[in-house]
Short mmCIF file of C-alpha atoms (C1' of nucleotides) in Angstrom, two decimals:
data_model
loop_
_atom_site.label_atom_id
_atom_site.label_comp_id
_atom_site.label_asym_id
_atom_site.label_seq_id
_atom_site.Cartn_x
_atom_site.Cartn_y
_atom_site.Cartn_z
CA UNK A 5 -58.50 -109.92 77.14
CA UNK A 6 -55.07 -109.75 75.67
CA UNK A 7 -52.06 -111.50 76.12
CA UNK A 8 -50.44 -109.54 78.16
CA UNK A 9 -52.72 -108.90 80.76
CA UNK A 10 -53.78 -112.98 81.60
CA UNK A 11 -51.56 -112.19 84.75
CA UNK A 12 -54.88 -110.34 85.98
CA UNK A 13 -57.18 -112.41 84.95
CA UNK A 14 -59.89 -113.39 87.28
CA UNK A 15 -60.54 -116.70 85.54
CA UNK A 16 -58.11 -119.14 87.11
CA UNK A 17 -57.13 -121.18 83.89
CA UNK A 18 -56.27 -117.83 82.44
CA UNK A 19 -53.78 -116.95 84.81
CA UNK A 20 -52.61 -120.69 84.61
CA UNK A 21 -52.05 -119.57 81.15
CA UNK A 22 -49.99 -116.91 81.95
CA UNK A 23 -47.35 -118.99 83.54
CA UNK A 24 -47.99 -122.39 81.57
CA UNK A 25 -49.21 -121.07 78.24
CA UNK A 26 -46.43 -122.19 75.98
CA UNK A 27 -44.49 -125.35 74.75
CA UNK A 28 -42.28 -126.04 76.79
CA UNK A 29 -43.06 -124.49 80.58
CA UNK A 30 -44.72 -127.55 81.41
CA UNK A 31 -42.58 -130.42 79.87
CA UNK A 32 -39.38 -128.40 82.32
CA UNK A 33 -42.02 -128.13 85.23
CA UNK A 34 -42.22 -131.95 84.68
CA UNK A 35 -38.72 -132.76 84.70
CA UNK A 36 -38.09 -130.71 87.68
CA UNK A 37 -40.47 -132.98 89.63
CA UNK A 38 -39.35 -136.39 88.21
CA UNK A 39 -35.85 -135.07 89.18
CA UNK A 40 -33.80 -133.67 86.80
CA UNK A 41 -32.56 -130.29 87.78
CA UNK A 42 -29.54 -129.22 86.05
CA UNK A 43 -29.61 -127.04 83.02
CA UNK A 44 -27.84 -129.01 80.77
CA UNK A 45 -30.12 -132.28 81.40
CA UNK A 46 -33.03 -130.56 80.77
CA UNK A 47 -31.85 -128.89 78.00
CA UNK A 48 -30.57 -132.78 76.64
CA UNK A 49 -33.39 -134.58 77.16
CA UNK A 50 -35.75 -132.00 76.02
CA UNK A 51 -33.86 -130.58 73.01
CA UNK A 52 -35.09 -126.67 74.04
CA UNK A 53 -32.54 -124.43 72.67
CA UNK A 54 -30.61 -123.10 75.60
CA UNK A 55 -31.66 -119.46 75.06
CA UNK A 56 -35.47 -120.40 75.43
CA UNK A 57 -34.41 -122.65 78.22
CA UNK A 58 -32.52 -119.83 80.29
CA UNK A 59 -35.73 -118.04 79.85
CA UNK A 60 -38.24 -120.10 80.92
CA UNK A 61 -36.45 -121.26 84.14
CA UNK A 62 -36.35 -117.26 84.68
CA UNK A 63 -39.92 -116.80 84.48
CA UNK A 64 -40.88 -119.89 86.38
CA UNK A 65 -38.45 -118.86 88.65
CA UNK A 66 -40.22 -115.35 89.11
CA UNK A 67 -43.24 -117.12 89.64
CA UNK A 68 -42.38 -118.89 92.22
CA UNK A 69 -42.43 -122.69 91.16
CA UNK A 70 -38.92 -123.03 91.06
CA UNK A 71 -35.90 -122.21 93.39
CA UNK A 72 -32.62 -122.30 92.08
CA UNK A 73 -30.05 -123.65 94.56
CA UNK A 74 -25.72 -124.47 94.76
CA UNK A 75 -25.09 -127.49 94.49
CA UNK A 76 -21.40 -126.89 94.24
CA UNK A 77 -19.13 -124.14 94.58
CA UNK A 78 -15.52 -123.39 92.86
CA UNK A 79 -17.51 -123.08 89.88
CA UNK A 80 -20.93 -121.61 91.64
CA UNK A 81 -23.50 -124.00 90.10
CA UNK A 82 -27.18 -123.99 90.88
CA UNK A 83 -29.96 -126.60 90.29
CA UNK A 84 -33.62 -125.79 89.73
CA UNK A 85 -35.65 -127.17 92.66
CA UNK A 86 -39.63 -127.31 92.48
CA UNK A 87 -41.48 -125.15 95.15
CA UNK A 88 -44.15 -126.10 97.33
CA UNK A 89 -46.19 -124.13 94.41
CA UNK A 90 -44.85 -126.47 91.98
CA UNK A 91 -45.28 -130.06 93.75
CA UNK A 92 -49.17 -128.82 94.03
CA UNK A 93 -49.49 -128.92 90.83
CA UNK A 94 -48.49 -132.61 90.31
CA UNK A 95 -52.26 -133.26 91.02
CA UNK A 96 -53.37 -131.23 88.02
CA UNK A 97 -50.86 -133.43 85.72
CA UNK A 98 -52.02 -136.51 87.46
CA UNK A 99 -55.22 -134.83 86.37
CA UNK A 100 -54.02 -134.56 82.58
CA UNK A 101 -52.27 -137.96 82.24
CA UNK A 102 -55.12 -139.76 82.88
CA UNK A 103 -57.33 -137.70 80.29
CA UNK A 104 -54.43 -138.15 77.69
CA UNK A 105 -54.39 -141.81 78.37
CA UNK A 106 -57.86 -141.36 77.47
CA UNK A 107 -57.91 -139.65 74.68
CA UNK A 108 -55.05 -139.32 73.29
CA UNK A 109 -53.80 -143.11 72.89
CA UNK A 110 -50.27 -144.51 72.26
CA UNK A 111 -48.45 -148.12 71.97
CA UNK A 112 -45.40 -146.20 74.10
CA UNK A 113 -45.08 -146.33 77.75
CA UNK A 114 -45.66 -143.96 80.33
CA UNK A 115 -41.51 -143.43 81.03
CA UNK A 116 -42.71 -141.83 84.72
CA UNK A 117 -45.73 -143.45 86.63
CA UNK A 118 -46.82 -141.80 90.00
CA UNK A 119 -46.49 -144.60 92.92
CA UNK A 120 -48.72 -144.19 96.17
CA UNK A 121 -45.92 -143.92 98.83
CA UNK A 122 -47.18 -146.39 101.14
CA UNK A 123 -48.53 -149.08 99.31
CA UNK A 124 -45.91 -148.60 96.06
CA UNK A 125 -48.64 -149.25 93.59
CA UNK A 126 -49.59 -147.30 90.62
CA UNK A 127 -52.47 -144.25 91.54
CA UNK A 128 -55.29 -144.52 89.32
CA UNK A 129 -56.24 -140.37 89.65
CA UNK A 130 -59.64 -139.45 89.54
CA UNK A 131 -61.17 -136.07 90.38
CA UNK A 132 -63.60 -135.92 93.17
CA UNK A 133 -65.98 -132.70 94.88
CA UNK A 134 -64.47 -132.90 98.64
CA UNK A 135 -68.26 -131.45 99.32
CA UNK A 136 -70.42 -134.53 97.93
CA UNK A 137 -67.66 -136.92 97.53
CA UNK A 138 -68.99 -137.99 94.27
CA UNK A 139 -66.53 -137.97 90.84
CA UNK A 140 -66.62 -134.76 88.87
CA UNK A 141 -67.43 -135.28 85.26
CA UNK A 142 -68.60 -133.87 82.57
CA UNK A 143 -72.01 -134.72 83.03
CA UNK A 144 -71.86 -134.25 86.79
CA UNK A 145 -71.36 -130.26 86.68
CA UNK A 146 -73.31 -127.18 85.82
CA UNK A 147 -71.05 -124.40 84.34
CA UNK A 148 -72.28 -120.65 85.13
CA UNK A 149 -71.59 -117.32 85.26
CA UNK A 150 -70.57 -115.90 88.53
CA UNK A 151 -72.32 -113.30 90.15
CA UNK A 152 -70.73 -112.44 93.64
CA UNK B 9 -37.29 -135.24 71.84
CA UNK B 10 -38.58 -132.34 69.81
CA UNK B 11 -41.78 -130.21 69.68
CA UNK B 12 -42.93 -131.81 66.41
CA UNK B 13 -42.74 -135.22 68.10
CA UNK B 14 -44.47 -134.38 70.80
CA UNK B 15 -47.40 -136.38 69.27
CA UNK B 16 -45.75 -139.16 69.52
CA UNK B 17 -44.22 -139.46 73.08
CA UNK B 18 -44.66 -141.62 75.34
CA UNK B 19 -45.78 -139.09 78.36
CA UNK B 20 -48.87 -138.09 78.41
CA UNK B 21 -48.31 -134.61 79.72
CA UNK B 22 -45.96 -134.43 76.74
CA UNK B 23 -48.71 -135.48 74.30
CA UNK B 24 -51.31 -133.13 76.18
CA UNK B 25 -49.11 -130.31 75.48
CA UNK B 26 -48.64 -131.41 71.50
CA UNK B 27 -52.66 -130.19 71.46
CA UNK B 28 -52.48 -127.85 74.21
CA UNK B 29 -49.34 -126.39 74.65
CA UNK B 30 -49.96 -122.73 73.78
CA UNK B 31 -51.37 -119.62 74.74
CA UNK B 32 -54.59 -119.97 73.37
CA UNK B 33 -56.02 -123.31 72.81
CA UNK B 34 -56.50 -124.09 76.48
CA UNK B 35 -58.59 -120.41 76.68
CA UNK B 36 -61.06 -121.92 73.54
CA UNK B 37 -61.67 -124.96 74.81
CA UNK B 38 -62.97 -123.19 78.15
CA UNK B 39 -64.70 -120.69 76.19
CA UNK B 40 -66.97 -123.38 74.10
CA UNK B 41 -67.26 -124.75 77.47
CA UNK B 42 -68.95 -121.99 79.20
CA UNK B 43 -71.15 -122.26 75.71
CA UNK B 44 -69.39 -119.35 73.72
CA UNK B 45 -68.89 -121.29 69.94
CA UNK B 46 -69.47 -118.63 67.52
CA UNK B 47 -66.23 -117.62 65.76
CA UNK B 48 -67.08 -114.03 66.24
CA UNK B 49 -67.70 -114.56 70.16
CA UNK B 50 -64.76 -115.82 70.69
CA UNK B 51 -62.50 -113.54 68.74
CA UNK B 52 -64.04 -110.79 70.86
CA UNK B 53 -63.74 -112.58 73.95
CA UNK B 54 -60.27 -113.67 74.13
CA UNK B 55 -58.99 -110.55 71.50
CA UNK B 56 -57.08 -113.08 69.64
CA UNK B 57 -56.31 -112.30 66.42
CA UNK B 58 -58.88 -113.86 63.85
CA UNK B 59 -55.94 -115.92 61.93
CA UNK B 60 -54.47 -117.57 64.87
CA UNK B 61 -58.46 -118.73 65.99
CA UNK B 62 -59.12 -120.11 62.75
CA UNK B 63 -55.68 -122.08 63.50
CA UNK B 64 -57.00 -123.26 66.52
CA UNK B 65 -60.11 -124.06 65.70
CA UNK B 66 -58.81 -126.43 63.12
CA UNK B 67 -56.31 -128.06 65.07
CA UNK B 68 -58.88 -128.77 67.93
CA UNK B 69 -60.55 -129.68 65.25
CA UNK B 70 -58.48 -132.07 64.06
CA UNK B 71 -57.91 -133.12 67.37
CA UNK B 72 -60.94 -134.30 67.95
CA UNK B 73 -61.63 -131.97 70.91
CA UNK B 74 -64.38 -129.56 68.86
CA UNK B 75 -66.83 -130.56 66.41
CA UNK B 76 -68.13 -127.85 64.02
CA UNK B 77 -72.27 -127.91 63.83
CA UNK B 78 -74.15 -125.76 61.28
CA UNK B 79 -76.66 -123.32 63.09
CA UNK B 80 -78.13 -122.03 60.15
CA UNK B 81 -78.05 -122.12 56.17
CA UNK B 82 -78.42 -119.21 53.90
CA UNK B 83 -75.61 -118.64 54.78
CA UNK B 84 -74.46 -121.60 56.25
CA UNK B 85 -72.90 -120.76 59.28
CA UNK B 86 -71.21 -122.88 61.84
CA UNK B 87 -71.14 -123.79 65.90
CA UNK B 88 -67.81 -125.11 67.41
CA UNK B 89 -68.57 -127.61 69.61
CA UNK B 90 -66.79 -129.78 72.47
CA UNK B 91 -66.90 -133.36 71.92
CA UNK B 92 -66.85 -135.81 74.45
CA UNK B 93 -62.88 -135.89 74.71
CA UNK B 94 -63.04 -132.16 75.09
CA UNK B 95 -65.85 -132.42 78.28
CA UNK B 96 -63.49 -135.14 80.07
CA UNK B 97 -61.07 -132.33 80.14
CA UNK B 98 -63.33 -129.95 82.69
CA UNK B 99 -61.99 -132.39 85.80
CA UNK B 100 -58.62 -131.32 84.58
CA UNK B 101 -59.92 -127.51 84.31
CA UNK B 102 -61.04 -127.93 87.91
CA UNK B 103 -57.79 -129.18 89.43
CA UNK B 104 -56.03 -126.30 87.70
CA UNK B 105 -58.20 -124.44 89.07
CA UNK B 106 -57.85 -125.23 92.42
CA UNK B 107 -54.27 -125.15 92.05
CA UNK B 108 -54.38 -120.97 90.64
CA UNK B 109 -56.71 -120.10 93.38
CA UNK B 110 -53.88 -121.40 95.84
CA UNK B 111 -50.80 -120.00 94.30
CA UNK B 112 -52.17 -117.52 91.80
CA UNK B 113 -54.09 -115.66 94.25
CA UNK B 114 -56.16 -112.42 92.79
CA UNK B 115 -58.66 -109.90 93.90
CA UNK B 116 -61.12 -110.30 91.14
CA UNK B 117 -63.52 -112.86 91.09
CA UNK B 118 -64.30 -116.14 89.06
CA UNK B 119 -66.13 -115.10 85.52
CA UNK B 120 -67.49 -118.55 85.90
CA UNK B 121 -68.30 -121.18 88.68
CA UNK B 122 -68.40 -125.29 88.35
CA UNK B 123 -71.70 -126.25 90.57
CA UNK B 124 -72.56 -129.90 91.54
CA UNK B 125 -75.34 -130.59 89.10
CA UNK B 126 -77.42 -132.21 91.70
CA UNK B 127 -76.87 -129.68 94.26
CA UNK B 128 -75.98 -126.57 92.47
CA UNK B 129 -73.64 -126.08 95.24
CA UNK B 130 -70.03 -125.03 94.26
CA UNK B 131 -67.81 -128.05 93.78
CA UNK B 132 -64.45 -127.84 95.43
CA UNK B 133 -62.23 -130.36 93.84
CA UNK B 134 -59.59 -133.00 94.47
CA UNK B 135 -57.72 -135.24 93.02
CA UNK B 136 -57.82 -138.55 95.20
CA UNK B 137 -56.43 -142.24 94.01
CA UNK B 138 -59.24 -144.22 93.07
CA UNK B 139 -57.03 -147.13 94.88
CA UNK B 140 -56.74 -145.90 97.95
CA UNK B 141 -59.34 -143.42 98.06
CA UNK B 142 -56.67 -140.97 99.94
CA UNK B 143 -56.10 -138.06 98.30
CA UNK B 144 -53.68 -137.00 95.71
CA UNK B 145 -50.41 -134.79 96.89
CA UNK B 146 -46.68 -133.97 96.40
CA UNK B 147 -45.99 -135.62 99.32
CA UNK B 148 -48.51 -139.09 98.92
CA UNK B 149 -47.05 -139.99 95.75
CA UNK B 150 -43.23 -141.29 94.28
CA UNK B 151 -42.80 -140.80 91.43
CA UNK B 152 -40.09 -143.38 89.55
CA UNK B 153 -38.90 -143.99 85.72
CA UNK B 154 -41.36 -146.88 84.32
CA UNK B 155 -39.40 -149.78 83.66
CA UNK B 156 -42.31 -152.13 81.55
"C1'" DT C 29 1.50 -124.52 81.93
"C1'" DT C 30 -0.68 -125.88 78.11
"C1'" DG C 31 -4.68 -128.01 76.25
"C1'" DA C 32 -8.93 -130.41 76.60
"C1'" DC C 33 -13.17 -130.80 79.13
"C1'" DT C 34 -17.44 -129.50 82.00
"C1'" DC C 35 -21.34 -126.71 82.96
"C1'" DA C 36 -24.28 -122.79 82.59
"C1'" DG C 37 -25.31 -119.72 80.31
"C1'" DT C 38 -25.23 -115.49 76.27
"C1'" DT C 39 -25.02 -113.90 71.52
"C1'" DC C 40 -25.75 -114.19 66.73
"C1'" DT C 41 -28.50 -115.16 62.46
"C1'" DG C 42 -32.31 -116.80 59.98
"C1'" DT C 43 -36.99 -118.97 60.10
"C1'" DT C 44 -41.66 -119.42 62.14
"C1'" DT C 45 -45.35 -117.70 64.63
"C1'" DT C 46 -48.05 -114.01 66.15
"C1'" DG C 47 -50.49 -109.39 66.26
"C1'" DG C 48 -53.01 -105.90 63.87
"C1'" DA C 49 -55.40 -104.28 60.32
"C1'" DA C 50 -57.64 -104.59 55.96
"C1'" DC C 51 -60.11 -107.20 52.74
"C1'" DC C 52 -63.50 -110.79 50.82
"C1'" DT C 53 -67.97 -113.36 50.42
"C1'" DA C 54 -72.80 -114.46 51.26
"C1'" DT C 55 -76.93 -112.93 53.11
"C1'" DC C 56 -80.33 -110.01 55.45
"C1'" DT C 57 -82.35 -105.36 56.54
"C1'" DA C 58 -83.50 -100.33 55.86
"C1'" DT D 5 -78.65 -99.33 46.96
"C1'" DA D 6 -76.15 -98.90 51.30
"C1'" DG D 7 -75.05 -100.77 55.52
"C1'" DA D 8 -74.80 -104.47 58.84
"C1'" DT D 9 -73.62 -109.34 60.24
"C1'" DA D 10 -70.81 -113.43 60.42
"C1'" DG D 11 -66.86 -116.10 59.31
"C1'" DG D 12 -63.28 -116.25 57.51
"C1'" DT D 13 -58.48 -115.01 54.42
"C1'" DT D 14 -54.57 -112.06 53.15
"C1'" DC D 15 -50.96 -108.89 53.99
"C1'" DC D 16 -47.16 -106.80 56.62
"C1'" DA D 17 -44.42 -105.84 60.68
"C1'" DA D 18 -43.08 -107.42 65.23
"C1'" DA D 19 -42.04 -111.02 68.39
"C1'" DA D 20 -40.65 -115.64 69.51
"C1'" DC D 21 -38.05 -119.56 68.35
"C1'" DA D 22 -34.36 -122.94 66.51
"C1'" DG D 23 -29.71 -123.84 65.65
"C1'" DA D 24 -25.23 -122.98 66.13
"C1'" DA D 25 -21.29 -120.59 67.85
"C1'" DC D 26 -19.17 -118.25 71.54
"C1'" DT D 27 -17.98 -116.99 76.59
"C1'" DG D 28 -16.20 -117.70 81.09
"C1'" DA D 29 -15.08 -119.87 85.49
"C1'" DG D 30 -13.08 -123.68 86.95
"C1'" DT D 31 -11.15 -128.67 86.78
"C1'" DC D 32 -8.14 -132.22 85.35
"C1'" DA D 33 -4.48 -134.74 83.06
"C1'" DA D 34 0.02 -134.68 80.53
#
DNA sequence: TTGACTCAGTTCTGTTTTGGAACCTATCTA
DNA sequence: TAGATAGGTTCCAAAACAGAACTGAGTCAA
């Protein structure tokens, strides 16, 4: 396995490597999805340089998680929209959030929290097997190697 | 914010990605995992170079996400291996999972395969709201700045 | 109609990180 | 004694990154 060739990966969190693998892809993905869509906001609140930043909205771009879009013209001006793609992964950092709140502890505050749309209360995410219906953990699951 | 206080923010996908946010790490973690926690093994595994492992090692390490276990003495060798923290992050492995197998579509197959322990049927996993047992997606969630 | 300002980048330079290969150390085996 | 094994460390060159300056289209206000 190199580098270069996680794009072909058949291992799934390799390829999720390949588009996520670095410091900052994910922190943009995030802002994206809380909102903020222009380049010089992200590149504010973040403090990316704007070279790296130009970049990585490229690649995400490429991979289909974001979509840039006018939002003015007279100058042309474009804001970076999450795909379909993208807003399916807000699961996975559901996911991650609660396994950082876990384990890796602070006295700050969340500054985003994920709201259930119809009741408006905070989601407390958990990940379930849709075929038994019973919580995946650590001890729950049997790791092998696949033989189709 | 910058990368090197990424430990310290508030967001938890921020402080995920101070440990995780790189091209490797993530791939380690799965590899000791799947029960592959020789230095060696690894190295040959994922061809990254030998430096940037023993990096890796020590900051997951550090972490707290591997523990290193002698296997033998004369010489004393050692085992990397996940701790607890490290296992709670499989759920989190899963949903990414999920998530590459929907919009990261490839012809090869899975190296490796989560089964229900119980069942040893392949889990499919979602993310669901332990509050309202529905499940978790871009379009059952809000997501709005935390105001505590 | 000149000058300042906004936004979204690109370009430049110097530092940090990474890749690739070689080397080191302790021990076991032929 | 020579070679193999395992787990690193050291060196150099290449790539990625940070920080700052610059560009360019257009607006606005004086």
């Amino acid at each position: 396995m190199k580098w270069t060739d996680l794009p072909n990966e058949g291992c799934s969190v390799a390829r999720t490597m390949s588009v996520l693998g670095d410091r900052w892809t994910l922190l943009i993905l995030r802002d994206t999805l809380f909102g903020i869509r222009r380049f010089d906001d992200i590149q504010k609140r973040l403090g990316i340089t704007r070279h790296v930043l130009s970049d990585r909205l490229k690649r995400l771009e490429a991979h289909g998680l974001l979509e840039r879009k006018p939002y003015q013209q007279r100058p042309l001006r474009h804001e970076y929209h999450p795909t379909q793609s993208a807003k399916d992964f807000v699961p996975v950092m559901q996911a991650m959030t609660g396994w950082a709140q876990a384990h890796l502890p602070t006295d700050k505050p969340e500054p985003y929290r994920f709201l259930d749309r119809e009741t408006r209360q905070p989601t407390a995410p958990k990940v379930i097997d849709t075929n038994t219906g019973t919580e995946i953990t650590s001890t729950s699951i049997w790791v092998e190697a696949n033989r189709d």
